[in-house]
Coordinates of C-alpha atoms in Angstrom, one line a residue:
Chain J
M64 CA -6.3 21.5 26.4
S65 CA -9.5 19.7 26.8
T66 CA -9.6 16.3 28.5
A67 CA -11.9 13.9 26.7
E68 CA -14.2 11.8 28.8
V69 CA -14.3 8.9 26.4
T70 CA -11.0 8.2 24.7
L71 CA -10.0 5.8 22.1
G72 CA -7.9 4.1 24.8
S73 CA -11.0 3.5 27.0
V74 CA -13.0 2.2 24.1
L75 CA -10.3 -0.3 23.2
T76 CA -10.1 -1.4 26.9
D77 CA -13.8 -2.1 26.8
L78 CA -13.4 -4.0 23.6
D79 CA -10.5 -6.1 24.9
A80 CA -12.8 -8.8 26.4
S81 CA -14.4 -9.3 23.0
I82 CA -11.2 -10.1 21.1
G83 CA -11.3 -13.4 19.3
T84 CA -15.1 -13.5 19.3
A85 CA -15.9 -12.1 15.9
A86 CA -19.6 -12.1 15.2
Y87 CA -19.2 -13.3 11.6
S88 CA -16.6 -15.6 10.2
G89 CA -16.1 -18.7 8.1
A90 CA -18.9 -19.8 5.9
V91 CA -21.1 -16.8 6.7
V92 CA -18.5 -14.5 5.3
E93 CA -17.9 -16.6 2.2
D94 CA -21.7 -16.7 1.6
L95 CA -21.8 -12.9 1.9
R96 CA -18.9 -12.6 -0.6
S97 CA -20.6 -15.1 -3.0
A98 CA -23.9 -13.2 -2.9
I99 CA -22.2 -9.9 -3.7
D100 CA -20.1 -11.5 -6.4
D101 CA -23.0 -13.2 -8.1
E102 CA -24.9 -9.9 -8.4
L103 CA -21.9 -7.9 -9.6
T104 CA -20.8 -10.6 -12.0
E105 CA -24.2 -10.6 -13.6
A106 CA -24.2 -6.8 -13.8
V107 CA -20.7 -6.6 -15.4
D108 CA -21.5 -9.4 -17.9
A109 CA -24.7 -7.7 -19.0
A110 CA -23.1 -4.2 -19.3
G111 CA -20.8 -5.0 -22.3
I112 CA -18.0 -2.8 -21.0
D113 CA -14.9 -2.3 -23.1
P114 CA -12.3 -4.7 -21.4
A115 CA -9.7 -1.9 -21.5
L116 CA -11.8 -0.1 -18.8
F117 CA -11.5 -2.9 -16.3
P118 CA -11.4 -3.0 -13.4
V119 CA -14.4 -0.7 -12.7
R120 CA -13.3 1.1 -9.5
V121 CA -15.7 1.5 -6.6
P122 CA -13.9 3.6 -3.9
K123 CA -15.8 4.3 -0.7
G124 CA -16.4 8.0 -1.6
R125 CA -18.0 7.1 -4.9
V126 CA -20.4 4.7 -3.3
T127 CA -21.7 7.6 -1.2
S128 CA -21.7 10.1 -4.1
V129 CA -23.4 8.0 -6.8
L130 CA -26.2 6.9 -4.4
A131 CA -26.8 10.5 -3.5
C132 CA -26.8 11.8 -7.1
P133 CA -25.0 10.2 -10.1
S134 CA -25.0 13.5 -11.9
K135 CA -23.3 15.4 -9.0
A136 CA -20.9 12.5 -8.6
L137 CA -19.7 13.0 -12.2
A138 CA -19.6 16.8 -11.8
D139 CA -17.5 16.5 -8.7
L140 CA -14.9 14.3 -10.4
G141 CA -11.5 15.9 -10.5
G142 CA -12.7 18.9 -8.6
D143 CA -10.3 20.6 -6.2
I144 CA -10.7 20.2 -2.4
P145 CA -10.4 23.6 -0.7
P146 CA -7.0 23.8 0.9
I147 CA -8.3 24.6 4.3
H148 CA -10.5 21.4 4.2
S149 CA -7.6 19.4 3.1
L150 CA -5.4 20.8 5.9
R151 CA -8.0 20.3 8.6
G152 CA -8.5 16.7 7.5
A153 CA -4.8 16.0 7.4
V154 CA -4.1 17.6 10.8
A155 CA -6.9 15.6 12.4
D156 CA -5.7 12.3 10.8
V157 CA -2.0 12.8 11.7
A158 CA -2.9 14.1 15.2
A159 CA -4.9 10.9 15.8
V160 CA -2.1 8.6 14.8
I161 CA 0.5 10.5 16.9
A162 CA -1.8 10.3 20.0
A163 CA -2.6 6.7 19.5
M164 CA 1.1 5.9 19.1
S165 CA 2.5 7.9 21.9
P166 CA 1.6 7.8 25.5
R167 CA 3.5 10.9 26.3
K168 CA 2.2 14.5 26.3
P169 CA 0.4 15.7 23.2
L170 CA 2.5 17.3 20.5
E171 CA 2.3 20.9 19.4
L172 CA 0.6 21.9 16.2
L173 CA 3.9 22.5 14.4
D174 CA 5.0 19.0 15.2
V175 CA 1.8 17.7 13.8
L176 CA 2.3 19.8 10.6
E177 CA 5.8 18.4 10.2
G178 CA 4.1 14.9 10.3
V179 CA 1.6 16.0 7.6
A180 CA 4.4 17.4 5.4
A181 CA 6.5 14.2 5.8
I182 CA 3.8 11.8 4.7
D183 CA 1.9 14.0 2.3
P184 CA 4.3 16.7 1.0
E185 CA 2.1 17.7 -1.9
N186 CA -1.0 18.2 0.2
V187 CA -2.7 21.4 -1.0
G188 CA -3.3 22.4 2.6
I189 CA 0.4 22.1 3.6
E190 CA 1.3 24.1 0.5
M191 CA -1.2 26.8 1.6
W192 CA 0.4 26.8 5.1
R193 CA 3.9 27.2 3.7
G194 CA 2.8 30.0 1.5
S195 CA 0.9 31.9 4.2
S196 CA 2.1 35.2 5.7
K197 CA 2.7 35.5 9.5
E198 CA -0.8 37.0 10.0
E199 CA -2.4 34.3 7.9
K200 CA -0.6 31.6 9.9
A201 CA -1.9 33.1 13.1
E202 CA -5.4 32.8 11.8
L203 CA -4.9 29.2 10.7
R204 CA -3.4 28.4 14.1
E205 CA -6.6 29.6 15.7
I206 CA -8.5 26.9 13.7
L207 CA -5.9 24.1 13.8
E208 CA -4.5 24.2 17.3
P209 CA -7.8 23.4 19.1
L210 CA -8.5 20.7 16.4
A211 CA -5.1 19.0 16.9
A212 CA -5.5 19.2 20.7
E213 CA -9.0 17.8 20.7
V214 CA -8.2 14.9 18.4
Q215 CA -5.1 14.1 20.4
A216 CA -7.1 14.1 23.7
T217 CA -9.8 11.8 22.3
C218 CA -7.3 9.4 20.7
S219 CA -5.1 9.1 23.8
G220 CA -4.7 6.2 26.2
V221 CA -4.1 3.5 23.7
A222 CA -2.2 0.6 25.2
I223 CA 1.1 -0.4 23.6
D224 CA -0.3 -3.9 22.7
W225 CA -2.4 -2.3 20.0
V226 CA -0.7 -1.7 16.6
V227 CA -1.9 1.3 14.7
R228 CA -1.9 1.0 10.9
P229 CA -2.4 4.6 9.5
Q230 CA -4.3 5.2 6.3
F231 CA -4.9 1.5 5.7
T232 CA -6.2 0.6 2.3
S233 CA -8.6 -2.4 2.0
Q234 CA -9.9 -3.8 -1.2
A235 CA -12.1 -6.6 -2.5
A236 CA -12.3 -7.8 -6.0
F237 CA -15.5 -9.1 -7.6
A238 CA -16.6 -10.5 -11.0
G239 CA -13.2 -12.1 -11.5
G240 CA -11.3 -8.9 -10.8
R241 CA -13.4 -6.8 -13.2
L242 CA -14.7 -4.7 -10.3
L243 CA -12.6 -3.5 -7.4
A244 CA -14.2 -2.0 -4.2
T245 CA -11.8 0.0 -2.1
A246 CA -11.7 2.0 1.1
R247 CA -9.0 3.7 3.1
Y248 CA -9.5 3.7 6.9
D249 CA -7.8 6.5 8.9
M250 CA -6.6 3.8 11.3
L251 CA -6.8 0.1 11.6
L252 CA -5.9 -1.1 15.1
S253 CA -5.2 -4.7 16.1
Q254 CA -3.1 -6.8 18.4
P255 CA -0.7 -9.0 16.5
G256 CA -0.7 -12.4 18.2
R257 CA -4.4 -12.1 19.1
P258 CA -6.4 -13.1 16.1
R259 CA -9.7 -11.3 15.4
S260 CA -8.8 -8.1 17.2
A261 CA -9.4 -5.6 14.4
V262 CA -10.9 -2.2 15.2
V263 CA -11.4 0.3 12.4
V264 CA -11.1 4.0 13.4
E265 CA -12.3 6.9 11.2
V266 CA -11.4 10.5 12.2
K267 CA -13.6 13.4 11.2
A268 CA -12.6 17.0 11.5
G269 CA -16.1 18.2 12.0
N270 CA -19.6 17.1 13.1
A271 CA -20.8 13.5 12.6
H272 CA -23.0 13.1 9.6
S273 CA -25.4 10.4 8.5
D274 CA -23.0 9.5 5.6
H275 CA -20.3 8.7 8.1
R276 CA -22.4 5.9 9.4
A277 CA -22.9 4.5 6.0
D278 CA -19.1 4.8 5.5
A279 CA -18.5 2.9 8.7
F280 CA -20.8 0.1 7.5
L281 CA -18.8 -0.2 4.3
Y282 CA -15.5 -0.3 6.2
A283 CA -17.0 -3.2 8.3
L284 CA -17.9 -5.1 5.2
L285 CA -14.6 -4.6 3.4
E286 CA -12.6 -5.5 6.5
T287 CA -14.7 -8.6 7.0
L288 CA -14.1 -9.7 3.4
R289 CA -10.4 -8.9 3.7
T290 CA -9.7 -10.9 6.8
G291 CA -12.5 -13.4 6.8
Y292 CA -13.9 -12.2 10.1
S293 CA -15.8 -9.2 11.2
P294 CA -14.0 -6.4 13.1
L295 CA -14.8 -5.8 16.7
A296 CA -16.2 -2.4 16.0
I297 CA -16.0 0.7 13.8
V298 CA -15.1 3.8 15.9
T299 CA -15.7 7.3 14.5
I300 CA -13.8 10.0 16.2
S301 CA -15.2 13.5 15.5
T302 CA -14.5 17.0 16.8
G303 CA -18.3 17.6 16.9
E304 CA -20.9 15.7 18.8
P305 CA -20.7 12.9 19.7
P306 CA -16.9 12.9 19.9
V307 CA -16.8 9.1 19.8
L308 CA -19.3 6.9 18.0
I309 CA -18.9 3.1 18.3
E310 CA -20.6 1.0 15.7
E311 CA -21.1 -2.6 16.6
V312 CA -20.8 -4.9 13.5
T313 CA -24.0 -6.8 13.3
G314 CA -25.6 -8.8 10.5
G315 CA -27.7 -5.8 9.7
V316 CA -24.6 -3.6 9.3
L317 CA -23.0 -6.1 6.8
E318 CA -26.3 -6.6 4.9
S319 CA -26.9 -2.8 4.6
A320 CA -23.3 -2.3 3.4
S321 CA -23.6 -5.1 0.9
R322 CA -26.9 -3.6 -0.5
R323 CA -25.3 -0.2 -0.9
L324 CA -22.1 -1.5 -2.4
V325 CA -24.1 -3.5 -5.0
A326 CA -26.5 -0.6 -5.8
A327 CA -23.6 1.9 -6.2
S328 CA -21.6 -0.6 -8.3
R329 CA -24.6 -1.1 -10.6
V330 CA -24.9 2.6 -11.2
L331 CA -21.1 2.9 -11.8
I332 CA -21.1 -0.1 -14.2
D333 CA -23.9 1.5 -16.1
M334 CA -22.1 4.9 -16.3
V335 CA -18.8 3.3 -17.4
A336 CA -20.6 1.2 -20.1
N337 CA -22.6 4.2 -21.4
P338 CA -20.3 7.2 -21.1
T339 CA -22.4 9.5 -23.4
R340 CA -25.7 8.9 -21.7
P341 CA -26.6 11.7 -19.2
P342 CA -26.4 10.4 -15.7
P343 CA -29.6 10.4 -13.5
E344 CA -30.2 13.4 -11.3
Q345 CA -31.5 13.1 -7.8
P346 CA -32.5 16.2 -5.9
G347 CA -31.5 16.4 -2.2
P348 CA -29.6 18.5 0.4
H349 CA -26.4 17.9 -1.6
C350 CA -27.7 20.2 -4.4
V351 CA -26.7 23.2 -2.3
V352 CA -23.0 22.4 -2.9
C353 CA -23.3 20.9 -6.4
P354 CA -21.2 22.6 -9.1
R355 CA -24.2 22.1 -11.5
R356 CA -26.9 23.6 -9.3
A357 CA -27.4 26.7 -11.4
T358 CA -28.4 24.7 -14.5
C359 CA -29.7 21.4 -13.1
S360 CA -33.5 21.0 -13.1
S361 CA -33.4 18.7 -10.1
A362 CA -31.4 21.2 -8.1
S363 CA -34.1 23.8 -8.5
I364 CA -36.7 21.3 -7.2
A365 CA -34.6 20.7 -4.1
V366 CA -34.0 24.4 -3.5
D367 CA -37.7 25.1 -3.9
A368 CA -38.6 22.3 -1.5
S369 CA -36.2 23.6 1.1
Chain M
M1329 CA 15.5 -38.0 -7.1
S1330 CA 12.6 -39.5 -9.0
P1331 CA 12.8 -40.6 -12.6
T1332 CA 11.0 -37.4 -13.7
G1333 CA 12.8 -35.0 -11.4
H1334 CA 12.9 -33.6 -7.9
V1335 CA 9.6 -33.6 -6.0
F1336 CA 8.8 -30.6 -3.8
V1337 CA 6.0 -30.8 -1.3
C1338 CA 4.3 -27.6 -0.2
I1339 CA 4.0 -27.6 3.6
D1340 CA 0.8 -25.6 3.5
C1341 CA -1.3 -27.4 1.0
S1342 CA 0.7 -30.6 0.4
R1343 CA 0.9 -29.7 -3.3
R1344 CA 3.5 -31.8 -5.1
V1345 CA 5.7 -30.0 -7.6
V1346 CA 8.1 -31.8 -9.9
S1347 CA 11.2 -29.9 -10.9
E1348 CA 13.8 -31.2 -13.4
R1349 CA 16.6 -29.6 -11.3
S1350 CA 17.5 -29.7 -7.6
P1351 CA 17.6 -26.4 -5.7
R1352 CA 21.4 -26.2 -6.1
E1353 CA 21.3 -27.2 -9.7
L1354 CA 18.7 -24.5 -10.3
G1355 CA 20.9 -22.0 -8.6
Q1356 CA 23.9 -22.9 -10.8
Y1357 CA 21.7 -22.8 -13.9
A1358 CA 20.4 -19.3 -13.0
Q1359 CA 23.9 -18.0 -12.3
E1360 CA 25.4 -19.4 -15.5
W1361 CA 22.5 -18.0 -17.5
A1362 CA 22.9 -14.6 -15.9
K1363 CA 26.6 -14.5 -16.5
E1364 CA 26.2 -15.4 -20.1
R1365 CA 23.1 -13.4 -21.1
L1366 CA 23.9 -10.3 -19.0
Q1367 CA 27.5 -10.1 -20.2
P1368 CA 26.9 -7.7 -23.1
I1369 CA 24.7 -5.6 -20.9
A1370 CA 26.6 -5.7 -17.7
L1371 CA 30.1 -5.1 -19.1
Q1372 CA 29.7 -3.0 -22.2
T1373 CA 28.6 0.6 -22.7
A1374 CA 28.6 3.0 -25.6
E1375 CA 31.9 4.4 -24.3
G1376 CA 33.5 1.0 -23.9
R1377 CA 33.9 -1.7 -21.4
Y1378 CA 33.1 -1.3 -17.7
G1379 CA 35.9 -1.8 -15.3
A1380 CA 35.4 -3.0 -11.7
A1381 CA 32.8 -0.6 -10.4
E1382 CA 32.8 1.1 -7.0
D1383 CA 29.8 0.5 -4.8
H1384 CA 28.0 3.7 -5.7
E1385 CA 28.6 3.2 -9.4
R1386 CA 27.0 -0.2 -9.6
V1387 CA 23.9 -0.7 -11.7
R1388 CA 21.4 -2.1 -9.1
L1389 CA 18.5 -4.2 -10.3
A1390 CA 16.0 -4.3 -7.5
N1391 CA 12.3 -4.1 -6.7
Y1392 CA 11.8 -0.4 -7.2
G1393 CA 13.3 -0.4 -10.7
L1394 CA 11.2 -3.5 -11.6
T1395 CA 7.9 -2.0 -10.6
T1396 CA 8.8 1.2 -12.3
M1397 CA 9.6 -0.8 -15.5
L1398 CA 6.4 -2.8 -15.3
D1399 CA 4.5 0.5 -15.2
C1400 CA 6.5 2.5 -17.7
E1401 CA 9.9 1.6 -19.2
A1402 CA 10.7 5.1 -20.1
R1403 CA 10.7 6.2 -16.5
V1404 CA 13.5 3.8 -15.7
T1405 CA 15.7 5.4 -18.3
A1406 CA 15.1 8.8 -16.7
S1407 CA 16.0 7.7 -13.2
T1408 CA 18.3 10.0 -11.4
G1409 CA 19.1 7.5 -8.7
F1410 CA 18.5 7.7 -4.9
D1411 CA 17.4 11.1 -3.8
G1412 CA 17.4 10.8 0.0
W1413 CA 15.4 9.2 2.7
D1414 CA 11.9 10.0 3.6
V1415 CA 9.1 8.4 5.7
L1416 CA 7.9 6.2 2.8
K1417 CA 11.3 4.8 2.0
A1418 CA 12.3 4.3 5.7
T1419 CA 9.2 2.4 6.6
R1420 CA 10.3 -1.0 5.3
W1421 CA 13.9 -0.5 6.5
L1422 CA 12.7 0.0 10.1
A1423 CA 10.0 -2.6 9.7
V1424 CA 12.3 -5.5 8.6
R1425 CA 14.7 -4.8 11.4
S1426 CA 11.8 -4.6 13.9
L1427 CA 10.5 -7.9 12.6
H1428 CA 14.0 -9.4 13.4
R1429 CA 13.8 -8.1 16.9
Y1430 CA 10.2 -9.2 17.4
L1431 CA 11.0 -12.8 16.2
S1432 CA 14.3 -13.0 18.1
D1433 CA 14.5 -14.1 21.7
D1434 CA 16.0 -10.9 23.2
G1435 CA 13.1 -10.3 25.5
V1436 CA 11.2 -7.7 23.4
T1437 CA 7.5 -8.6 23.4
G1438 CA 5.0 -7.0 21.1
V1439 CA 5.4 -5.4 17.7
Q1440 CA 5.1 -1.9 19.0
R1441 CA 7.8 -2.4 21.5
A1442 CA 10.1 -4.0 18.9
V1443 CA 9.6 -1.0 16.6
R1444 CA 10.3 1.5 19.3
S1445 CA 13.4 -0.2 20.6
T1446 CA 14.7 -0.7 17.1
M1447 CA 14.2 3.0 16.4
A1448 CA 15.7 4.1 19.7
N1449 CA 18.8 1.9 19.2
T1450 CA 19.2 3.2 15.6
I1451 CA 19.1 6.8 16.8
D1452 CA 21.5 6.1 19.7
D1453 CA 24.0 4.3 17.5
A1454 CA 23.9 6.8 14.6
A1455 CA 27.1 8.7 13.9
P1456 CA 26.6 12.5 14.1
D1457 CA 27.4 13.0 10.5
S1458 CA 25.9 9.8 9.1
E1459 CA 24.4 10.1 5.6
F1460 CA 22.5 6.9 5.9
V1461 CA 19.0 6.2 7.3
D1462 CA 20.2 6.3 10.9
G1463 CA 21.5 9.9 10.4
W1464 CA 18.2 10.9 8.7
L1465 CA 16.1 9.3 11.5
K1466 CA 18.1 11.1 14.2
Q1467 CA 17.2 14.5 12.6
Q1468 CA 13.5 13.9 12.5
P1469 CA 11.0 15.7 14.8
P1470 CA 8.8 13.6 17.1
G1471 CA 5.7 13.8 14.9
V1472 CA 7.6 12.3 12.0
R1473 CA 9.1 9.6 14.1
A1474 CA 5.7 8.7 15.5
L1475 CA 4.3 8.3 12.0
L1476 CA 7.2 6.3 10.8
A1477 CA 6.9 4.0 13.8
A1478 CA 3.2 3.6 13.1
R1479 CA 3.7 2.8 9.5
S1480 CA 6.5 0.3 10.3
A1481 CA 4.5 -1.4 13.0
G1482 CA 1.6 -1.6 10.7
W1483 CA 3.8 -3.2 8.0
V1484 CA 4.9 -5.9 10.5
A1485 CA 1.4 -6.4 11.7
S1486 CA 0.1 -6.9 8.2
L1487 CA 2.7 -9.5 7.4
L1488 CA 2.0 -11.4 10.7
E1489 CA -1.7 -11.2 10.3
T1490 CA -1.7 -12.6 6.8
V1491 CA 0.8 -15.4 7.7
R1492 CA -0.6 -16.4 11.0
D1493 CA -4.3 -15.8 10.6
G1494 CA -4.3 -17.0 7.1
D1495 CA -3.3 -20.2 5.3
L1496 CA 0.4 -20.1 6.0
E1497 CA 0.4 -21.2 9.6
A1498 CA 2.2 -24.5 9.1
E1499 CA 5.6 -23.5 10.4
A1500 CA 7.1 -20.6 12.4
L1501 CA 8.0 -17.4 10.5
K1502 CA 11.7 -16.6 10.5
P1503 CA 13.3 -13.2 10.0
P1504 CA 14.7 -12.5 6.5
P1505 CA 18.3 -11.8 5.7
V1506 CA 18.4 -8.0 5.9
D1507 CA 21.4 -6.8 3.8
G1508 CA 24.6 -8.0 2.3
P1509 CA 25.6 -11.1 0.3
P1510 CA 22.7 -13.4 1.1
M1511 CA 20.4 -10.9 -0.7
R1512 CA 22.7 -9.8 -3.5
F1513 CA 24.2 -11.3 -6.7
Y1514 CA 27.2 -9.5 -8.0
Y1515 CA 27.9 -9.9 -11.6
P1516 CA 31.6 -10.8 -12.2
G1517 CA 33.4 -7.5 -12.4
R1518 CA 30.9 -6.1 -10.0
A1519 CA 29.4 -3.5 -12.3
L1520 CA 26.0 -5.1 -11.9
M1521 CA 24.2 -6.1 -8.8
I1522 CA 20.8 -7.9 -8.6
E1523 CA 19.2 -7.5 -5.2
A1524 CA 16.4 -9.7 -3.7
R1525 CA 13.8 -8.4 -1.3
V1526 CA 12.6 -11.0 1.2
D1527 CA 10.4 -9.9 4.0
G1528 CA 10.3 -13.2 5.9
L1529 CA 10.8 -16.9 5.4
Y1530 CA 9.7 -20.2 6.8
G1531 CA 10.1 -23.9 6.2
R1532 CA 13.1 -26.2 6.0
K1533 CA 15.9 -25.5 3.4
N1534 CA 17.3 -28.4 1.5
T1535 CA 19.9 -28.0 -1.3
K1536 CA 19.8 -31.5 -2.8
G1537 CA 16.3 -33.0 -2.2
P1538 CA 12.9 -31.5 -1.9
S1539 CA 13.0 -28.0 -0.3
A1540 CA 10.1 -26.7 1.7
E1541 CA 11.8 -23.3 2.2
T1542 CA 9.3 -20.5 1.4
L1543 CA 10.2 -16.9 0.9
L1544 CA 7.6 -14.3 1.8
L1545 CA 7.3 -10.9 0.2
T1546 CA 4.9 -8.1 0.9
V1547 CA 3.4 -6.8 -2.4
T1548 CA 1.4 -3.6 -2.7
A1549 CA 1.1 -3.6 -6.5
P1550 CA -1.3 -6.5 -7.1
G1551 CA -1.4 -6.0 -10.8
F1552 CA 2.3 -6.9 -11.1
V1553 CA 2.4 -9.8 -8.6
D1554 CA 3.3 -12.5 -11.1
D1555 CA 6.3 -10.6 -12.5
I1556 CA 7.4 -9.6 -9.0
L1557 CA 7.4 -13.2 -7.9
D1558 CA 9.4 -14.2 -10.9
F1559 CA 12.0 -11.5 -10.4
E1560 CA 12.3 -11.9 -6.6
G1561 CA 12.4 -15.7 -6.8
T1562 CA 15.2 -15.4 -9.4
A1563 CA 17.1 -12.7 -7.5
A1564 CA 17.0 -14.8 -4.3
T1565 CA 18.2 -17.9 -6.2
L1566 CA 21.1 -15.9 -7.9
A1567 CA 22.1 -14.4 -4.5
S1568 CA 22.3 -17.6 -2.6
G1569 CA 23.1 -20.0 -5.4
V1570 CA 20.3 -22.3 -4.2
A1571 CA 16.7 -22.0 -5.2
P1572 CA 14.0 -21.8 -2.4
G1573 CA 11.2 -24.3 -2.7
F1574 CA 8.5 -21.6 -3.0
I1575 CA 7.9 -17.9 -3.0
A1576 CA 4.7 -16.3 -1.7
A1577 CA 3.4 -12.8 -2.1
V1578 CA 1.4 -11.4 0.8
L1579 CA -1.1 -8.7 -0.3
P1580 CA -2.1 -6.8 2.8
K1581 CA -4.8 -4.8 1.1
S1582 CA -6.9 -7.8 0.1
G1583 CA -5.6 -10.3 2.6
E1584 CA -4.6 -12.7 -0.2
V1585 CA -1.5 -14.8 -0.5
H1586 CA -0.1 -15.9 -3.9
K1587 CA 2.2 -18.8 -3.5
V1588 CA 4.2 -20.5 -6.3
A1589 CA 7.0 -23.0 -6.7
V1590 CA 10.4 -21.8 -7.8
D1591 CA 11.2 -23.8 -10.9
T1592 CA 13.2 -23.5 -14.2
A1593 CA 10.4 -21.7 -16.0
M1594 CA 10.1 -19.1 -13.2
I1595 CA 13.9 -18.6 -13.2
E1596 CA 13.9 -18.1 -17.0
R1597 CA 11.1 -15.5 -16.8
G1598 CA 12.9 -13.8 -14.0
L1599 CA 16.2 -13.6 -15.9
K1600 CA 14.4 -12.1 -18.9
L1601 CA 13.1 -9.4 -16.6
C1602 CA 16.6 -8.9 -15.2
E1603 CA 17.9 -8.6 -18.7
R1604 CA 15.3 -6.0 -19.7
L1605 CA 15.7 -4.0 -16.5
A1606 CA 19.5 -4.0 -16.9
D1607 CA 19.2 -2.6 -20.4
L1608 CA 16.9 0.2 -19.2
E1609 CA 19.0 1.1 -16.2
L1610 CA 22.1 1.3 -18.4
R1611 CA 20.3 3.6 -20.8
A1612 CA 20.2 6.2 -18.0
I1613 CA 24.0 6.0 -17.9
D1614 CA 25.2 5.4 -21.4
G1615 CA 23.2 8.1 -23.1
R1616 CA 20.9 5.8 -25.2
G1617 CA 17.9 7.3 -23.5
A1618 CA 14.3 6.3 -24.0
T1619 CA 14.2 5.3 -27.6
D1620 CA 12.2 2.2 -28.5
V1621 CA 10.9 1.6 -25.0
A1622 CA 7.3 1.2 -23.7
R1623 CA 5.6 4.3 -22.4
K1624 CA 2.6 4.7 -20.2
A1625 CA 1.2 8.0 -19.0
S1626 CA -0.2 8.0 -15.5
F1627 CA -1.1 10.7 -12.9
F1628 CA 1.3 9.6 -10.2
G1629 CA 4.1 8.2 -12.4
C1630 CA 4.4 11.2 -14.7
R1631 CA 4.4 13.6 -11.8
S1632 CA 7.9 12.6 -10.7
C1633 CA 9.3 11.8 -14.2
A1634 CA 12.0 13.9 -15.7
L1635 CA 10.8 13.1 -19.2
A1636 CA 7.2 14.1 -18.6
E1637 CA 7.5 17.5 -20.3
T1638 CA 8.5 16.0 -23.7
C1639 CA 7.1 12.4 -23.4
P1640 CA 4.8 11.6 -26.3
A1641 CA 2.6 9.3 -24.2
R1642 CA 2.2 12.1 -21.6
L1643 CA 1.5 14.8 -24.2
E1644 CA -1.0 12.5 -25.9
A1645 CA -2.8 11.8 -22.6
D1646 CA -2.9 15.6 -21.9
Q1647 CA -5.0 16.0 -25.1
K1648 CA -7.6 13.6 -24.0
P1649 CA -10.3 14.3 -21.5
A1650 CA -9.5 13.3 -17.9
V1651 CA -10.9 9.9 -17.0
F1652 CA -11.4 8.7 -13.4
G1653 CA -11.9 5.0 -13.2
G1654 CA -13.6 4.9 -16.6
L1655 CA -15.7 8.0 -15.8
Q1656 CA -15.5 11.4 -17.4
P1657 CA -16.4 14.5 -15.4
L1658 CA -19.5 16.4 -16.3
P1659 CA -19.0 20.0 -17.3
V1660 CA -19.9 22.3 -14.4
D1661 CA -21.6 25.7 -14.4
P1662 CA -19.4 28.6 -15.4
G1663 CA -18.2 30.7 -12.6

């Protein structure tokens, strides 16, 4: 098993001295909330949406997808996640929680899979594992064992004073509850009894990607709006490089996340209000994996450019 | 007592609330109303009159049935009862007991330590053949126990965070009653039981004059928060025979707290919810089924519903295109 140089435990130890010193709180946060709310209230009022469709839901993933390409975002809706992707993600998430909770030796893959089955029994990846032959399971183990071991090594060393909240859902309502922004962090860590100690942790079973940074910014914004003060940091754990990415929550981070949230919400409000209007297409690297790439004119532009 | 009624003062916001009944009078009013209005429901079935029911035969009106009813009434009538423990169900069980330990003076410091020691004691004390949560917990592998501990510690942390970092810091949080009579109202004849779910409380209790006692409840279904507060405020009043001053819903997802006074109007709304829920729960027993009840198709609700195959709402929903948050998927390229 590999031994991680930087662990979640060491990151939290470094952050310990900053507890209680949130960069943003009080009136600054309320001003931020008001500014977003004003823009989104105006957008919702102007759209003329059927009240039965409220609240317009703006989950984290949809912010990323509609800003990349609204057309692909609609084409992807309801699509199935490949079971192996689902299983890798679930193993990484559960292994991270187990490691952060337990100071003892890391658990074996089968124990991690028991954990996945216990909290997400209908996960398509777990169903695939259960239905696999002995040979197929051996192939899956070659993929999953190093993943579970690596995530557990990176997420180790967390002091018992930190409480781990797995799969924590955060939400913020705008426009009088007619629009709901949501995100689910893989882990929210804090020290009860020590206010303003929140650290958001995201676990990725793969390489870090530019979208992950934008996701981290949105987590910072929603956590700030939820509690009234900014979290100490957003930490992204990845099995690629770098294994640990620490994002300090600055004014620029919150401003950037606000802009993206408002922009994505405007697109979604328009799409909900005008369901028959074809959504805009935006060519980009995502065209390679778009289910409409064979017939979409923008996709051909992107492929030609590449 | 003032000429207009009893004055309650909120310890957090100094809000003054006037009630025409004292906490004890309100408790008596609720119990009498419940006995009278629930009588035909509680004691009569299509086959005849209920006798004194055994524990496992009681119709239990509680939070799960309420939130199911608020989502889809038909699903309550299809309920097959408790189907065993799992991580999701055991989370609050462990969390409430851990909160007791954390708030008590027995030397356990820290939420995580409180959860671990509560779990360890539960496993140590479990009878080998126990069919209850302790027996289930004892059989779980280490990965499942770690996840359960994390979820329970997180539950406690969310409650503490909202109470202490938020607007409810006025007085120390106290542990809730966990089980038994303080939380349950047994209808005479014991066929019907109404159960309250309190996750914490604070403030001074007073049976005759203004009561500052506030019950806290963690709510994860924000769309139903008003009905949940009505039901739980009523259930707690029925169980103890004395109304609390206030009841507050803590919403961990948004960090919000909804706090309301417990008054006659709330009790009456709560009793009507009890009445409807009792009727639906009994339909599962007496064979009346899901005729003339509200139905609502939903992805998660219908997935576990025994009526889904034949439910008109579900069949109608299946004929419509899938909608995700108001959005319809675009057709994709064939192949």
